[in-house]
Amino acid sequence: MRPWNLRLTDRLIQPSDFAHRRRRLLDGMRPGSIALVPGGIEQRRNRDINFPFRQDSDFYYLTGFCEPDALLVLIPGRDQGEAIVFCRERDAASERRDGPVLGPEACQLALGVDDGFPVSDLDDILPGLLEGRTQVYMNLGEHLLWDHRLMMYLEHLAKQRSADEPEVGEIVTLGHLLHEQRLIKSAKEQELMAQAAQISVAAQCRALDVISPGLTEADIEAELHYSYRRQGARSEAYPSIVAAGENACILHYVQNASVLLDGDLVLIDAGCELQYYASDVTRTYPVSGRFSSAQRDIYDIVLAANRAAIDACRPGNHFNQPHEAATLVLVEGLIELGLLQGDSEQLIAQGDHEKYCPHKTSHWLGLDVHDVGDYRLGNLWRDLMPGMVLTVEPGIYIPRDDSTAEIAEAYRGLGIRIEDAVLIQKQGCQVLTEGLIKDPDDIEAWMATRADRTDMTRVVA
Ligand code: GLY
Ligand code: MN
């Protein structure tokens, strides 16, 4: 069986791990409360065809269950059971068409929850579970259908409630509790994320072996996706960005339709998803195999910023310190090249550097590529702690437009980003994507000798 189809018990994260996560969440909930965690709903692509279904990350984190139309209910201290799942019922005709469905009884057993009910019985059962609960935890605004359902049930309960019964006093976002939990990755999560990173690294090595003038961005994207699937990752974690030449100045360029031209750079920002965990890595390569002197000027600054940010990834530093370290290197480099004028700290304070460096350096990485978890606690940047995974992705982008008409032509149209995924450890950090070369001399040497290696790397990935 293909790894992306693994049964629950064959995945690295096991039913007992999901149960442990539910226990921790239940322990953090207030007495008398209830949490509703809706699973994902299928999205129509066109006519009777849906997009490939991908489970909601919060729901997956707590269950490992991958079918659509499910709901997890958690009720701390409930004598008859604290964890209940609603899911689709089995149906021979639809299973022949769309594949097997677990059904409530098997789902209860497989997930190790206390009860399993058909989702079609929700209207009969859920109001009874909500009754008498003083607080409801749910992420509102994410699934409008579920928001609407909750309001309907609460309205119904309010009408029926007698004066001496408690009423639901608060609806609280579940994120405060759950996303703090998701932010610190367990040993198994770290292992999966390291594997996902390694698959993406191998895929980019494969792509690097074929980059040459005349190919299209789509050809490179195809190499990446082929490699993901051959290595057991079902899909990308986000739409792959393969941006040649000036396209790299569009931060989330996903058209991937242009031709790679001799003399251009190509930026590849692409990562696979493995057993629901994302990877995210970016490199920028010369299409011809050699950087021009202007490309190398900018590349060296971005690489120095990437390294300075990684140096700042350690416990005790706060989340923004890698960004601050990277930004200073970027701005001082741009001043040295004459692309910015003035004092670095003043330029940064005024935001003048954003003309060329418009985005932040890091985001959390986990089940979601832009993973959950607050970046600040109150007004302060939160401290980095072991088990957190973040990206480090400084970039310089110099579009060929009116805003850059005054600068040397060789710098115009360049977009360079170098991104790694970084796991914070007790001391310092581990760069999960460090297997992918980024030193410009190494890149040129690799591209110059790749004909000798092509057969070998194709077997590997
Ligand atoms: N690599 C895509 C992003 O971070 O937005
Ligand atoms: Mn990223």
Coordinates of C-alpha atoms and ligand atoms in Angstrom, one line a residue:
M1 CA 0.0 0.0 0.0
R2 CA 1.2 3.5 -0.8
P3 CA 2.5 5.4 2.3
W4 CA -0.1 8.2 1.9
N5 CA -2.8 5.6 2.2
L6 CA -1.4 4.1 5.3
R7 CA -3.9 2.8 7.8
L8 CA -4.0 4.7 11.1
T9 CA -1.9 2.0 12.9
D10 CA 0.7 2.0 10.1
R11 CA 1.5 5.7 10.4
L12 CA 4.3 7.1 12.5
I13 CA 1.9 8.9 14.7
Q14 CA -0.3 6.2 16.3
P15 CA -3.9 6.2 17.7
S16 CA -2.3 6.2 21.2
D17 CA -0.5 9.5 20.3
F18 CA -3.8 11.1 19.1
A19 CA -5.4 9.9 22.3
H20 CA -2.6 11.5 24.3
R21 CA -3.2 14.8 22.5
R22 CA -6.9 14.7 23.3
R23 CA -6.1 14.0 27.0
R24 CA -3.9 17.0 27.2
L25 CA -6.5 19.2 25.6
L26 CA -9.2 17.9 27.9
D27 CA -7.0 18.5 30.9
G28 CA -6.6 22.1 29.8
M29 CA -10.3 22.8 29.3
R30 CA -12.5 24.4 32.0
P31 CA -14.8 22.2 34.0
G32 CA -18.3 22.3 32.6
S33 CA -17.1 23.1 29.1
I34 CA -17.4 21.3 25.7
A35 CA -15.2 21.5 22.6
L36 CA -16.4 21.1 19.1
V37 CA -13.7 20.3 16.5
P38 CA -15.2 20.0 13.0
G39 CA -13.4 18.0 10.3
G40 CA -13.1 19.3 6.7
I41 CA -15.9 19.3 4.2
E42 CA -15.4 18.3 0.5
Q43 CA -15.0 21.3 -1.9
R44 CA -16.5 21.2 -5.3
R45 CA -14.1 21.7 -8.1
N46 CA -16.5 21.7 -11.0
R47 CA -19.8 19.9 -11.8
D48 CA -19.7 16.6 -9.9
I49 CA -15.9 16.6 -9.2
N50 CA -14.4 17.6 -5.9
F51 CA -10.9 18.8 -5.1
P52 CA -8.8 16.1 -3.5
F53 CA -9.9 16.0 0.1
R54 CA -7.5 17.0 2.8
Q55 CA -8.6 16.8 6.5
D56 CA -8.7 19.9 8.7
S57 CA -5.4 20.2 10.6
D58 CA -6.9 20.7 14.1
F59 CA -9.3 17.7 13.6
Y60 CA -6.5 15.6 12.2
Y61 CA -4.2 16.5 15.1
L62 CA -6.7 15.2 17.6
T63 CA -7.9 12.1 15.7
G64 CA -5.8 11.0 12.7
F65 CA -9.1 10.4 11.0
C66 CA -9.1 11.4 7.3
E67 CA -12.7 11.2 6.1
P68 CA -14.8 14.3 5.4
D69 CA -18.0 15.4 7.3
A70 CA -16.8 14.4 10.8
L71 CA -17.0 16.1 14.1
L72 CA -15.0 15.5 17.3
V73 CA -16.7 16.5 20.6
L74 CA -14.7 16.7 23.8
I75 CA -16.4 17.0 27.2
P76 CA -14.1 17.0 30.2
G77 CA -15.3 15.0 33.2
R78 CA -18.4 13.5 31.4
D79 CA -19.1 10.1 33.1
Q80 CA -20.4 8.4 29.9
G81 CA -17.2 9.3 27.9
E82 CA -15.2 12.4 27.2
A83 CA -14.4 11.9 23.5
I84 CA -17.1 11.4 20.8
V85 CA -16.8 11.3 17.1
F86 CA -19.6 11.8 14.5
C87 CA -18.8 10.5 11.1
R88 CA -20.3 9.2 7.8
E89 CA -22.2 6.0 7.9
R90 CA -21.2 3.1 5.6
D91 CA -23.1 2.8 2.4
A92 CA -22.4 0.1 -0.2
A93 CA -23.3 2.1 -3.3
S94 CA -21.3 5.2 -2.3
E95 CA -18.3 3.1 -1.1
R96 CA -18.2 1.4 -4.5
R97 CA -18.0 4.8 -6.1
D98 CA -15.8 6.7 -3.7
G99 CA -14.0 4.1 -1.7
P100 CA -14.3 2.6 1.8
V101 CA -15.9 4.4 4.7
L102 CA -15.1 3.4 8.3
G103 CA -18.5 4.0 9.8
P104 CA -19.2 5.0 13.5
E105 CA -18.6 1.7 15.2
A106 CA -15.3 1.0 13.5
C107 CA -14.3 4.6 13.8
Q108 CA -14.9 4.5 17.6
L109 CA -12.6 1.4 17.9
A110 CA -9.9 2.6 15.5
L111 CA -9.6 6.0 17.1
G112 CA -10.1 4.8 20.7
V113 CA -12.8 7.4 21.4
D114 CA -15.6 6.7 23.8
D115 CA -18.5 6.9 21.3
G116 CA -19.0 7.0 17.6
F117 CA -22.3 8.2 16.0
P118 CA -23.5 8.8 12.5
V119 CA -23.2 12.4 11.5
S120 CA -26.7 12.3 10.2
D121 CA -27.8 11.9 13.9
L122 CA -26.1 15.1 14.9
D123 CA -29.2 17.2 15.2
D124 CA -30.7 14.7 17.6
I125 CA -27.6 14.1 19.8
L126 CA -25.5 17.3 19.9
P127 CA -28.1 19.6 21.6
G128 CA -28.2 17.1 24.5
L129 CA -24.4 17.2 24.8
L130 CA -24.4 21.0 24.8
E131 CA -27.1 21.2 27.4
G132 CA -25.8 22.4 30.8
R133 CA -22.4 23.3 29.4
T134 CA -21.3 26.8 30.4
Q135 CA -18.6 27.3 27.8
V136 CA -18.2 26.1 24.2
Y137 CA -14.7 25.9 22.6
M138 CA -14.8 26.1 18.9
N139 CA -12.9 28.0 16.2
L140 CA -15.5 30.3 14.6
G141 CA -15.2 31.7 11.1
E142 CA -13.4 28.7 9.6
H143 CA -16.3 26.4 8.7
L144 CA -19.4 28.5 8.1
L145 CA -21.6 25.4 8.0
W146 CA -20.5 24.5 11.5
D147 CA -20.8 28.0 12.8
H148 CA -24.4 28.1 11.6
R149 CA -25.1 24.7 13.1
L150 CA -23.8 25.8 16.5
M151 CA -25.9 28.9 16.5
M152 CA -29.0 26.9 15.6
Y153 CA -28.4 24.4 18.5
L154 CA -27.7 27.3 21.0
E155 CA -30.9 29.1 19.9
H156 CA -32.8 25.9 20.3
L157 CA -31.4 25.3 23.8
A158 CA -32.0 28.9 24.9
K159 CA -35.7 28.5 24.0
Q160 CA -36.0 25.3 26.0
R161 CA -33.9 26.2 29.0
S162 CA -35.7 26.5 32.3
A163 CA -34.8 29.4 34.6
D164 CA -32.7 27.2 37.0
E165 CA -30.5 25.7 34.3
P166 CA -27.1 27.2 33.5
E167 CA -26.9 28.8 30.0
V168 CA -24.0 28.7 27.6
G169 CA -22.2 31.8 28.7
E170 CA -19.2 31.9 26.4
I171 CA -18.0 30.7 23.0
V172 CA -14.3 30.6 23.2
T173 CA -11.9 30.0 20.3
L174 CA -10.3 26.6 20.7
G175 CA -7.1 28.0 19.2
H176 CA -5.8 29.4 22.5
L177 CA -5.5 25.9 23.9
L178 CA -5.0 23.7 20.9
H179 CA -2.7 25.8 18.9
E180 CA -0.3 26.2 21.8
Q181 CA -0.2 22.4 22.0
R182 CA 0.4 22.2 18.2
L183 CA 3.3 24.7 18.4
I184 CA 5.6 22.4 20.3
K185 CA 6.4 19.3 18.2
S186 CA 6.7 15.9 19.9
A187 CA 9.7 13.7 19.0
K188 CA 7.6 11.8 16.5
E189 CA 6.4 15.0 14.8
Q190 CA 10.0 16.2 14.7
E191 CA 10.9 12.9 13.0
L192 CA 8.1 13.2 10.4
M193 CA 9.1 16.8 9.7
A194 CA 12.7 15.8 9.2
Q195 CA 11.6 13.1 6.8
A196 CA 9.3 15.6 4.9
A197 CA 12.2 18.0 4.7
Q198 CA 14.5 15.3 3.4
I199 CA 12.0 14.3 0.7
S200 CA 11.8 18.0 -0.4
V201 CA 15.6 18.2 -0.4
A202 CA 15.9 15.2 -2.6
A203 CA 13.2 16.5 -5.0
Q204 CA 15.1 19.8 -5.4
C205 CA 18.3 17.9 -6.1
R206 CA 16.4 16.1 -8.8
A207 CA 15.1 19.5 -10.2
L208 CA 18.6 21.0 -10.0
D209 CA 19.9 18.2 -12.2
V210 CA 17.7 19.3 -15.1
I211 CA 17.5 23.1 -14.8
S212 CA 18.6 24.4 -18.2
P213 CA 17.7 27.1 -20.7
G214 CA 14.6 26.2 -22.8
L215 CA 12.8 24.1 -20.1
T216 CA 9.7 25.6 -18.6
E217 CA 8.9 26.3 -15.0
A218 CA 6.2 23.6 -15.3
D219 CA 8.9 21.1 -16.3
I220 CA 10.7 21.8 -13.0
E221 CA 7.5 21.6 -11.1
A222 CA 6.8 18.2 -12.6
E223 CA 10.2 16.9 -11.5
L224 CA 9.4 18.0 -7.9
H225 CA 6.0 16.4 -7.8
Y226 CA 7.2 13.2 -9.5
S227 CA 9.9 12.9 -6.8
Y228 CA 7.5 13.6 -3.9
R229 CA 5.2 10.8 -5.0
R230 CA 8.1 8.3 -5.7
Q231 CA 9.3 9.0 -2.2
G232 CA 5.9 8.4 -0.5
A233 CA 4.6 12.0 -0.1
R234 CA 1.1 12.3 -1.6
S235 CA 1.2 16.0 -2.3
E236 CA 2.8 19.3 -2.0
A237 CA 2.3 21.3 1.3
Y238 CA 1.4 24.4 -0.7
P239 CA 1.3 25.3 -4.4
S240 CA 4.9 25.0 -5.7
I241 CA 6.6 28.2 -6.7
V242 CA 8.9 27.9 -9.7
A243 CA 9.7 31.4 -10.7
A244 CA 12.2 32.2 -13.4
G245 CA 13.7 35.7 -14.0
E246 CA 11.5 38.5 -12.9
N247 CA 8.7 36.1 -11.8
A248 CA 10.7 35.6 -8.6
C249 CA 9.7 39.1 -7.6
I250 CA 6.1 37.9 -7.2
L251 CA 6.3 36.4 -3.7
H252 CA 3.6 33.7 -4.2
Y253 CA 4.0 33.2 -8.0
V254 CA 2.3 29.9 -8.8
Q255 CA 1.6 30.1 -12.6
N256 CA 4.8 28.2 -13.3
A257 CA 4.3 28.7 -17.1
S258 CA 7.4 30.7 -18.3
V259 CA 10.4 29.5 -20.1
L260 CA 13.8 29.4 -18.3
L261 CA 16.2 31.7 -20.1
D262 CA 19.9 31.6 -20.2
G263 CA 21.2 34.2 -17.8
D264 CA 18.2 34.2 -15.5
L265 CA 17.9 32.8 -12.1
V266 CA 15.1 30.4 -11.1
L267 CA 13.6 30.5 -7.6
I268 CA 12.1 27.2 -6.3
D269 CA 10.0 27.5 -3.2
A270 CA 8.5 24.0 -2.8
G271 CA 7.9 21.5 -0.1
C272 CA 6.0 18.2 0.2
E273 CA 3.5 17.1 2.8
L274 CA 4.2 13.8 4.5
Q275 CA 1.5 12.2 6.7
Y276 CA 0.0 15.6 7.0
Y277 CA 3.2 17.4 8.0
A278 CA 4.6 20.2 5.8
S279 CA 8.0 21.0 4.6
D280 CA 9.1 24.3 3.2
V281 CA 12.4 25.1 1.5
T282 CA 13.5 27.6 -1.1
R283 CA 16.6 27.9 -3.2
T284 CA 17.6 30.2 -6.1
Y285 CA 19.7 28.7 -8.9
P286 CA 21.3 30.2 -12.1
V287 CA 19.6 28.7 -15.1
S288 CA 22.9 28.5 -17.0
G289 CA 24.8 27.0 -14.1
R290 CA 26.8 30.1 -13.3
F291 CA 25.8 33.3 -11.4
S292 CA 26.5 36.6 -13.1
S293 CA 28.5 39.0 -10.9
A294 CA 25.3 41.1 -10.1
Q295 CA 23.4 38.0 -9.2
R296 CA 26.2 36.8 -7.0
D297 CA 26.3 40.2 -5.2
I298 CA 22.7 39.9 -4.2
Y299 CA 22.9 36.1 -3.6
D300 CA 25.8 36.6 -1.1
I301 CA 23.8 39.1 0.9
V302 CA 20.7 36.9 1.1
L303 CA 22.8 33.9 2.1
A304 CA 24.6 35.8 4.8
A305 CA 21.2 37.0 6.1
N306 CA 19.9 33.3 6.0
R307 CA 23.0 32.3 8.1
A308 CA 22.7 35.2 10.5
A309 CA 19.0 34.3 11.1
I310 CA 19.8 30.6 11.7
D311 CA 22.5 31.6 14.2
A312 CA 19.7 33.5 16.1
C313 CA 17.5 30.4 16.2
R314 CA 18.0 29.2 19.8
P315 CA 16.1 29.0 23.0
G316 CA 16.2 32.2 25.0
N317 CA 16.0 34.3 21.8
H318 CA 12.5 35.6 20.9
F319 CA 10.7 34.8 17.7
N320 CA 11.7 38.1 16.0
Q321 CA 15.4 37.9 16.6
P322 CA 16.2 35.8 13.5
H323 CA 14.2 38.4 11.5
E324 CA 16.1 41.3 13.1
A325 CA 19.4 39.6 12.5
A326 CA 18.6 38.8 8.8
T327 CA 17.2 42.3 8.2
L328 CA 20.3 44.0 9.4
V329 CA 22.5 41.9 7.1
L330 CA 20.2 42.5 4.1
V331 CA 20.1 46.3 4.7
E332 CA 23.8 46.7 5.3
G333 CA 24.5 44.6 2.1
L334 CA 22.2 46.7 0.1
I335 CA 23.8 49.9 1.4
E336 CA 27.2 48.6 0.5
L337 CA 26.0 47.9 -3.1
G338 CA 24.6 51.4 -3.3
L339 CA 21.0 50.1 -3.7
L340 CA 20.0 51.8 -0.4
Q341 CA 21.4 55.0 1.0
G342 CA 21.6 56.0 4.7
D343 CA 22.0 54.5 8.1
S344 CA 20.9 50.9 8.4
E345 CA 19.1 51.2 11.7
Q346 CA 17.3 54.3 10.5
L347 CA 16.3 52.8 7.2
I348 CA 14.9 49.7 9.1
A349 CA 13.1 51.9 11.6
Q350 CA 11.4 53.8 8.8
G351 CA 10.7 50.6 6.8
D352 CA 12.6 51.9 3.8
H353 CA 14.2 48.5 3.2
E354 CA 10.8 47.1 2.5
K355 CA 11.1 48.3 -1.1
Y356 CA 13.5 45.4 -1.7
C357 CA 12.8 43.1 1.4
P358 CA 9.0 43.2 1.7
H359 CA 8.3 40.2 3.9
K360 CA 9.1 38.8 7.3
T361 CA 11.8 36.2 7.7
S362 CA 10.0 33.4 9.5
H363 CA 6.7 31.6 10.1
W364 CA 5.9 28.5 12.1
L365 CA 5.9 25.2 10.3
G366 CA 3.9 22.0 11.2
L367 CA 0.6 20.5 10.0
D368 CA 0.1 23.8 8.1
V369 CA 2.8 25.4 6.1
H370 CA 2.0 28.7 7.9
D371 CA 1.4 26.8 11.1
V372 CA -0.7 27.9 14.1
G373 CA 0.6 29.4 17.3
D374 CA 0.9 33.0 18.4
Y375 CA 4.0 35.0 17.5
R376 CA 3.5 37.3 20.4
L377 CA 2.3 36.9 24.0
G378 CA 0.6 40.1 24.8
N379 CA 2.8 42.8 23.4
L380 CA 6.0 40.8 23.5
W381 CA 7.5 38.5 20.9
R382 CA 7.4 35.0 22.4
D383 CA 10.6 33.1 23.3
L384 CA 11.8 30.3 21.0
M385 CA 11.6 27.0 22.8
P386 CA 12.8 23.4 22.0
G387 CA 10.3 21.6 19.7
M388 CA 9.2 24.7 17.8
V389 CA 9.8 24.6 14.0
L390 CA 10.1 27.8 12.0
T391 CA 11.3 28.8 8.6
V392 CA 14.2 31.2 7.9
E393 CA 13.6 32.8 4.5
P394 CA 15.2 36.2 3.9
G395 CA 14.9 37.5 0.3
I396 CA 15.7 40.5 -1.9
Y397 CA 13.4 41.4 -4.8
I398 CA 14.2 44.1 -7.3
P399 CA 11.4 44.3 -9.8
R400 CA 12.0 45.9 -13.2
D401 CA 9.5 48.7 -12.8
D402 CA 9.4 52.5 -12.3
S403 CA 10.5 52.2 -8.7
T404 CA 13.9 50.8 -9.7
A405 CA 14.5 52.8 -12.9
E406 CA 17.5 54.6 -11.4
I407 CA 19.5 51.5 -10.4
A408 CA 22.1 49.5 -12.4
E409 CA 20.3 47.4 -15.0
A410 CA 22.2 44.2 -14.0
Y411 CA 20.3 44.3 -10.6
R412 CA 16.9 44.8 -12.0
G413 CA 14.5 41.9 -12.3
L414 CA 16.3 39.8 -9.7
G415 CA 14.4 37.9 -7.0
I416 CA 16.4 35.8 -4.6
R417 CA 15.1 33.9 -1.5
I418 CA 17.0 31.2 0.5
E419 CA 14.7 29.4 2.9
D420 CA 15.4 26.6 5.4
A421 CA 13.2 24.8 8.0
V422 CA 14.7 25.0 11.5
L423 CA 13.9 23.0 14.6
I424 CA 14.7 24.7 17.9
Q425 CA 16.6 22.3 20.2
K426 CA 17.7 22.5 23.8
Q427 CA 20.9 24.1 22.6
G428 CA 20.7 25.9 19.3
C429 CA 18.8 24.4 16.5
Q430 CA 18.8 21.7 13.8
V431 CA 18.4 22.8 10.2
L432 CA 16.0 20.2 8.8
T433 CA 16.8 21.2 5.2
E434 CA 20.5 21.5 5.5
G435 CA 21.1 18.6 3.0
L436 CA 20.2 21.1 0.2
I437 CA 23.3 23.0 -1.0
K438 CA 23.1 26.8 -0.9
D439 CA 26.7 28.0 -1.1
P440 CA 27.0 29.6 -4.6
D441 CA 30.3 27.8 -5.3
D442 CA 28.7 24.5 -4.4
I443 CA 25.7 25.2 -6.6
E444 CA 28.0 26.1 -9.6
A445 CA 30.2 23.0 -9.0
W446 CA 27.1 20.8 -8.7
M447 CA 25.6 22.2 -11.9
A448 CA 28.9 21.8 -13.8
T449 CA 29.2 18.1 -12.9
R450 CA 25.6 17.0 -12.9
A451 CA 25.8 15.1 -16.2
D452 CA 28.1 12.7 -14.5
R453 CA 25.6 12.1 -11.7
T454 CA 22.2 12.3 -13.4
D455 CA 21.6 8.6 -13.7
M456 CA 22.4 8.0 -10.0
T457 CA 20.1 10.8 -8.6
R458 CA 17.2 9.6 -10.7
V459 CA 17.3 6.3 -9.1
V460 CA 17.4 7.8 -5.6
A461 CA 14.5 10.2 -6.1
Ligands
GLY1 N1 6.9 28.8 1.1 C1 5.7 29.5 1.0 C2 5.5 30.5 2.1 O1 6.1 30.5 3.1 O2 4.6 31.3 2.0
MN2 MN 8.0 29.7 3.9

